[in-house]
Structure formats: C-alpha cells, structure tokens
Short mmCIF file of C-alpha atoms in Angstrom, two decimals:
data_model
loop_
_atom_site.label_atom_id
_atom_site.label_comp_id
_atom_site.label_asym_id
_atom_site.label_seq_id
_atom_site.Cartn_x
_atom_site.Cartn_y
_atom_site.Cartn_z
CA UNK A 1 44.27 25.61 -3.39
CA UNK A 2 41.25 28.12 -2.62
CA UNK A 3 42.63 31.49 -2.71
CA UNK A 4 40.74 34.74 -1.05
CA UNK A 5 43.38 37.95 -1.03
CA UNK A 6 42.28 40.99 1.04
CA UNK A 7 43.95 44.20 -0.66
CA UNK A 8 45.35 45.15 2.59
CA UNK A 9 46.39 43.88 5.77
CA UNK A 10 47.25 46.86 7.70
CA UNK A 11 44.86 50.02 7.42
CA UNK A 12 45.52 53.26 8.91
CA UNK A 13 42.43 55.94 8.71
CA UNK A 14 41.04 58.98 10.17
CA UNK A 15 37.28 59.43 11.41
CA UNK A 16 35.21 60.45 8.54
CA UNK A 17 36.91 59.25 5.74
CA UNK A 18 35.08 56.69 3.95
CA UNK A 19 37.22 53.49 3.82
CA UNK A 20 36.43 50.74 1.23
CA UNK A 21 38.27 46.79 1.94
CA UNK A 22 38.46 44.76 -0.84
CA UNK A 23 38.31 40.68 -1.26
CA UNK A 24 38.91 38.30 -4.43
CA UNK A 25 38.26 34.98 -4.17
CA UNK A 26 39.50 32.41 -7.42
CA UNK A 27 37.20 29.41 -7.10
CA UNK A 28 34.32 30.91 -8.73
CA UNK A 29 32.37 30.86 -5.00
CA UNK A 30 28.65 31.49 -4.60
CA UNK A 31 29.16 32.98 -1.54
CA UNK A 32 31.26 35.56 0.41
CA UNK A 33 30.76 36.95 3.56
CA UNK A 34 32.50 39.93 5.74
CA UNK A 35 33.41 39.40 9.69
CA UNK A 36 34.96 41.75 12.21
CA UNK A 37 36.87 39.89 15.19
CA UNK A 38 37.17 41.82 18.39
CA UNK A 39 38.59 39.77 21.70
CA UNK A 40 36.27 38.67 23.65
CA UNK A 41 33.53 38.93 20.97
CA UNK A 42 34.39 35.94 18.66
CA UNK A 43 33.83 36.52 14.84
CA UNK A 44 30.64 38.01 14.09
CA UNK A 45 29.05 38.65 10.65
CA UNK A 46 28.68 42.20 9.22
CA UNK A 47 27.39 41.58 5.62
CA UNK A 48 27.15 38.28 3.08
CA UNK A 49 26.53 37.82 -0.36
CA UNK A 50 25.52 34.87 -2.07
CA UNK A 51 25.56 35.95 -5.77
CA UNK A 52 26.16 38.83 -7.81
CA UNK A 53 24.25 41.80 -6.97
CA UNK A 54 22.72 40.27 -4.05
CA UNK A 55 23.47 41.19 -0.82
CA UNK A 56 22.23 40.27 3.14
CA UNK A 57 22.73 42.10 5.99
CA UNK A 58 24.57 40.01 9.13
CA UNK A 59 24.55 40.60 12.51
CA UNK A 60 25.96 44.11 12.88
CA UNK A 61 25.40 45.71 9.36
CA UNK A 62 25.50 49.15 10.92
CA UNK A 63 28.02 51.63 9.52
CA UNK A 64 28.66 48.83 7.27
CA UNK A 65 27.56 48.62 3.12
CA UNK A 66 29.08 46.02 0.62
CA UNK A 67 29.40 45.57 -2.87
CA UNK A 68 29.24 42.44 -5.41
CA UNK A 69 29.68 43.36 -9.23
CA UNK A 70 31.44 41.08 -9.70
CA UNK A 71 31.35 36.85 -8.39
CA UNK A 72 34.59 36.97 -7.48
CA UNK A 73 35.17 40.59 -5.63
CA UNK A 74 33.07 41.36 -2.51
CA UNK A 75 34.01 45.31 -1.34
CA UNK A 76 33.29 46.21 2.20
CA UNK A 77 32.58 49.85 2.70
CA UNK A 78 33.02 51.99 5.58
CA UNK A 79 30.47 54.97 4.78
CA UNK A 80 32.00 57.31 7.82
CA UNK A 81 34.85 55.23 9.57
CA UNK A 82 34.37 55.73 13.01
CA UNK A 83 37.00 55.04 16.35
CA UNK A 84 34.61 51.82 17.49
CA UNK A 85 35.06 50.29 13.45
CA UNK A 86 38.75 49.55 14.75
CA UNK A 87 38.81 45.97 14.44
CA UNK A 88 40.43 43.03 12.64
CA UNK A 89 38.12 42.19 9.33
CA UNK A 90 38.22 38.84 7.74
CA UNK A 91 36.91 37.67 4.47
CA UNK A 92 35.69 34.59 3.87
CA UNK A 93 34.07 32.74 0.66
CA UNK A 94 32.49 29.17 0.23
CA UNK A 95 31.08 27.44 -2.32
CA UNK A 96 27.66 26.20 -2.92
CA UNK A 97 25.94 22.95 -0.29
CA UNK A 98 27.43 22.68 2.81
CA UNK A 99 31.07 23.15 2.51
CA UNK A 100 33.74 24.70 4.34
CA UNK A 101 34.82 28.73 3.98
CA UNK A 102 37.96 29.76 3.36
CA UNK A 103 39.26 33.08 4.71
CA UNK A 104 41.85 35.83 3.69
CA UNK A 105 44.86 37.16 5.84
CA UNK A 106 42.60 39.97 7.56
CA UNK A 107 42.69 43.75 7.29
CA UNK A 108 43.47 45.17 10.54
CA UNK A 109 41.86 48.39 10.53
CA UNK A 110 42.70 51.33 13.15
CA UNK A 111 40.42 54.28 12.62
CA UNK A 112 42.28 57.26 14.73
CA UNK B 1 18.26 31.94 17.83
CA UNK B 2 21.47 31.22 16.56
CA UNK B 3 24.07 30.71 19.07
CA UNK B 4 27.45 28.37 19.60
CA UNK B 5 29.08 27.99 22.69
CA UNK B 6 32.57 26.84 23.76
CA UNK B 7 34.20 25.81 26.83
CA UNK B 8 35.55 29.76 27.50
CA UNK B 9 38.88 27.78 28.58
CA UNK B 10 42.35 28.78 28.51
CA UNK B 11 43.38 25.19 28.52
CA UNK B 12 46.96 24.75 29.52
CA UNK B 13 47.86 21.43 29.21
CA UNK B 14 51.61 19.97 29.31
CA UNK B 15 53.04 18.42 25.64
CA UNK B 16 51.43 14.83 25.26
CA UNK B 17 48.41 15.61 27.35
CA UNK B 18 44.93 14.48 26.19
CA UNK B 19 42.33 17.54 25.82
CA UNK B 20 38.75 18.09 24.97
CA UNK B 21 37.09 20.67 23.61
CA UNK B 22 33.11 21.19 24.08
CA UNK B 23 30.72 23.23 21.61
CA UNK B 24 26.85 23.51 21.64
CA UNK B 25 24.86 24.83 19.44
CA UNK B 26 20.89 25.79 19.47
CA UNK B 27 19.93 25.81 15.80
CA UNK B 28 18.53 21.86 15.10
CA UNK B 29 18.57 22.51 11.72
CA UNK B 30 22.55 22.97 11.19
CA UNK B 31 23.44 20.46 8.76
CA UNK B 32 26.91 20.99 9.12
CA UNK B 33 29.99 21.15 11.66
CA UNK B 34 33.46 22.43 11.21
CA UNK B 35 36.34 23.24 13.63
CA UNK B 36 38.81 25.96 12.65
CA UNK B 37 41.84 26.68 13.76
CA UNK B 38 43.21 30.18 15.12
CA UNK B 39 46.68 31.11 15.08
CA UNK B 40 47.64 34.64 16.93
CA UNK B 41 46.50 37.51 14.21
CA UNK B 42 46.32 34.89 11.65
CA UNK B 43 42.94 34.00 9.63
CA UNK B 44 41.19 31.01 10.84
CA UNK B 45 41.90 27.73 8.98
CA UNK B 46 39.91 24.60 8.64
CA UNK B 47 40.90 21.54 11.29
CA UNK B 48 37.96 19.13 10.33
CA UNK B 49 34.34 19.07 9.09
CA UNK B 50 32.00 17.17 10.64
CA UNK B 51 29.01 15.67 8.67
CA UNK B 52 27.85 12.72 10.10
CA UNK B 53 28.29 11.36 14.01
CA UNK B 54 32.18 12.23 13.95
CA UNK B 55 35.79 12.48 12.25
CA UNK B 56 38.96 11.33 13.19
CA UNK B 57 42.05 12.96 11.10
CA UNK B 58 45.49 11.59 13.10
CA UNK B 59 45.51 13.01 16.62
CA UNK B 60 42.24 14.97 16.03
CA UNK B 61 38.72 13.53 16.66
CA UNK B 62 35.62 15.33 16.39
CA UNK B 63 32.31 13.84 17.43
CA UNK B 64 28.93 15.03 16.80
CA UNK B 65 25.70 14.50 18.87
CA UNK B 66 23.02 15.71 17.15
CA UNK B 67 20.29 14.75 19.83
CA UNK B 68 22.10 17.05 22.19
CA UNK B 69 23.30 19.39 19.96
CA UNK B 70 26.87 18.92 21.03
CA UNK B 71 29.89 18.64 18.82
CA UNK B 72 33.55 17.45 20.82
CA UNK B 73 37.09 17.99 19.52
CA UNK B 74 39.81 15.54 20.77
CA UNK B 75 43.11 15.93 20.73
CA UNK B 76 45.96 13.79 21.48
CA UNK B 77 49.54 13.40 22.12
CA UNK B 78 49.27 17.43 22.26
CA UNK B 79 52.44 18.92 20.93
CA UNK B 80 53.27 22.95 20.91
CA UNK B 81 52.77 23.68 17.71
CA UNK B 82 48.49 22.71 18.85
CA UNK B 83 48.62 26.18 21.01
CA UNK B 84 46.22 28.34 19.19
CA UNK B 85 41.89 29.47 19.49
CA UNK B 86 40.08 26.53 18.46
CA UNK B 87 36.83 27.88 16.77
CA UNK B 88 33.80 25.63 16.56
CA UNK B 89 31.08 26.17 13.93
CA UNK B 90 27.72 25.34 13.08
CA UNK B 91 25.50 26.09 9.67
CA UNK B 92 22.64 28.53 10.08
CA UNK B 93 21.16 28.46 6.71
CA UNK B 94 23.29 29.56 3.94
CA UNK B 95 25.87 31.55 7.12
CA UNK B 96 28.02 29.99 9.42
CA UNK B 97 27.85 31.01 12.74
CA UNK B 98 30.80 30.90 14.95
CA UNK B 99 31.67 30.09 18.77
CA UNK B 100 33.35 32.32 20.62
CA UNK B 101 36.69 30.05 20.82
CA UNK B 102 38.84 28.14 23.11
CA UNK B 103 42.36 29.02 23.33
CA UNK B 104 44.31 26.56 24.08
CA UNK B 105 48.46 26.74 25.09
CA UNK B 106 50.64 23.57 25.43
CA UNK B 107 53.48 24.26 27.82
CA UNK B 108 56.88 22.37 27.36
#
C-alpha cells in the first residue's frame, strides 16, 4: 500500500514563527503536491512538485515556499505563520500518467 | 479556467435510498476522473477512477460524459457507514483540481 506520513497532525504556533510541515511518500512518486482545506472552500492547491528540485506554484502560493531535495520528502514552509494560515493541510503524492493521488492524515495547523 | 462543480447538497437520504451525485467540470482537456471520499477530519480517499464513459465498483457507479463535461456518482442500497463529503475530481495538466464536495448523511 502507498504510504504518505505528514510529521505532524496537530500543530500549535505563534504569529511570526516560521513553521516548516513535512511529507514522505514510499512509492518513489514523481509528484507531490501541498493543499490547505478550509469549509466552505474545498481543497485548494498551495504548491506542487513534480521532481526533485523542481517546484510550481498552485493556486494560493502566498506566504507559502516548499522544498524537494529529496523524491520522496516534499517540506512546506511557513516563512511568517500568520492567524489566516490556520487551516487543515494535506499532502498528497501520485505517480507518473494519469493516476490517482494518495494523501497523508493532515496537519491541522492553528497559528494563535 | 479550471473549475469543478458539485451539487452543494447536504443530501439526507434514509438507509437503502438511491442517490446521485452531479460534477462538472470546464477544462476539455482532463483526461482523467476520480471520486474521493471524505470522512470528518480525515484525508480524502479514493472511491473510483473514471477513465473511459463510466465505472461500476458494487453499489457505486460513476459515469462520465465527456461531451457535456459531466461526471455522475451513483449510489445504492445507501447504508450509514456512506455518510461522508464526496469529492469529485478532474485532471488539469499534471494537477488535479478538486470540487468543492457534497456531503452526504444517511439517517437510520
């Protein structure tokens, strides 16, 4: 079975501090990709990567920057978390073609 | 523009009830379909794909039109363990772009 393991799935953190969420994925995926989930608003697409190094911006990349050194680790990084970045974030990888993504458990993130 | 729709439901049906979901989408190039499932502050899972004109898995059946750019998901025989966000997505290049969801409760 695919595997993708966020490192956390609660988050406390204070405005300011920079806040980094971590992803591994075990099926050697192209491609990973970082969503926030607010109610009402659906999933929506804050960064995606689809190999090492590379990097895209999604729909609301703002506040937002990512990391791939690795194929199997995609980092999301909060530069300056902010009160409006508390939201539910959701990893998801998926391999080459047109094949289905898997997600982690979420990180639910309250900046305070 | 990328964009998915759903019915914006609720949908509460009774256990054994037949429902439908709708989804449109307005990219014509999206090769490929997928519902997900979405279980109260749970990750979403994968239901069904949906590659060619439809799918039927048991009491699920998805249907794809791709002249109207309209995917369907069927369920039957609903039991309470179906009450969850069903999440309908379409391809938009190398990114999948999701609809906003239709919850959905069965009531005993």
């Amino acid at each position: 079975d695919v595997k993708v393991t966020q490192s956390s799935r609660y988050l406390v953190k204070r405005t300011g501090e920079k806040v980094f969420l971590e992803c591994v994925q075990d099926m050697d995926h192209e491609n990973m990709f970082w969503y926030r989930q607010d109610p009402g608003l659906g999933l929506r697409l804050i960064y995606f990567s689809y190999d090492v190094k590379m990097k895209e911006k999604g729909d609301i990349p703002e506040g937002y920057s990512v990391s791939r050194e690795k194929k199997e680790r995609f980092s999301l990084i909060l530069e300056s978390a902010s009160t409006n970045q508390t939201s539910m974030y959701l990893c998801a990888s998926r391999g080459g073609g047109l094949f289905e993504a898997f997600f982690g458990q979420g990180t639910r993130l309250t900046v305070v | 523009r990328k964009e998915v729709e759903q019915d914006p439901g609720p949908f509460n049906v009774p256990e054994g009830a037949t429902v439908a979901f709708n989804c449109t989408y307005s990219n014509s190039a999206s090769q490929s379909f997928f519902w997900y499932r979405q279980d109260c502050r749970k990750e979403p899972k994968l239901l069904m794909s949906v590659y060619s004109s439809g799918n039927e898995d048991g009491r699920f059946t998805a249907q794809l039109n791709r002249a109207s750019q309209y995917i369907s998901l069927l369920i039957r025989d609903s039991k309470l363990s179906d009450s969850a966000t069903y999440l309908c997505v379409a391809n938009y290049g190398q990114n999948f772009v999701f609809g906003p969801g239709t919850r959905l409760s069965v009531l005993p």
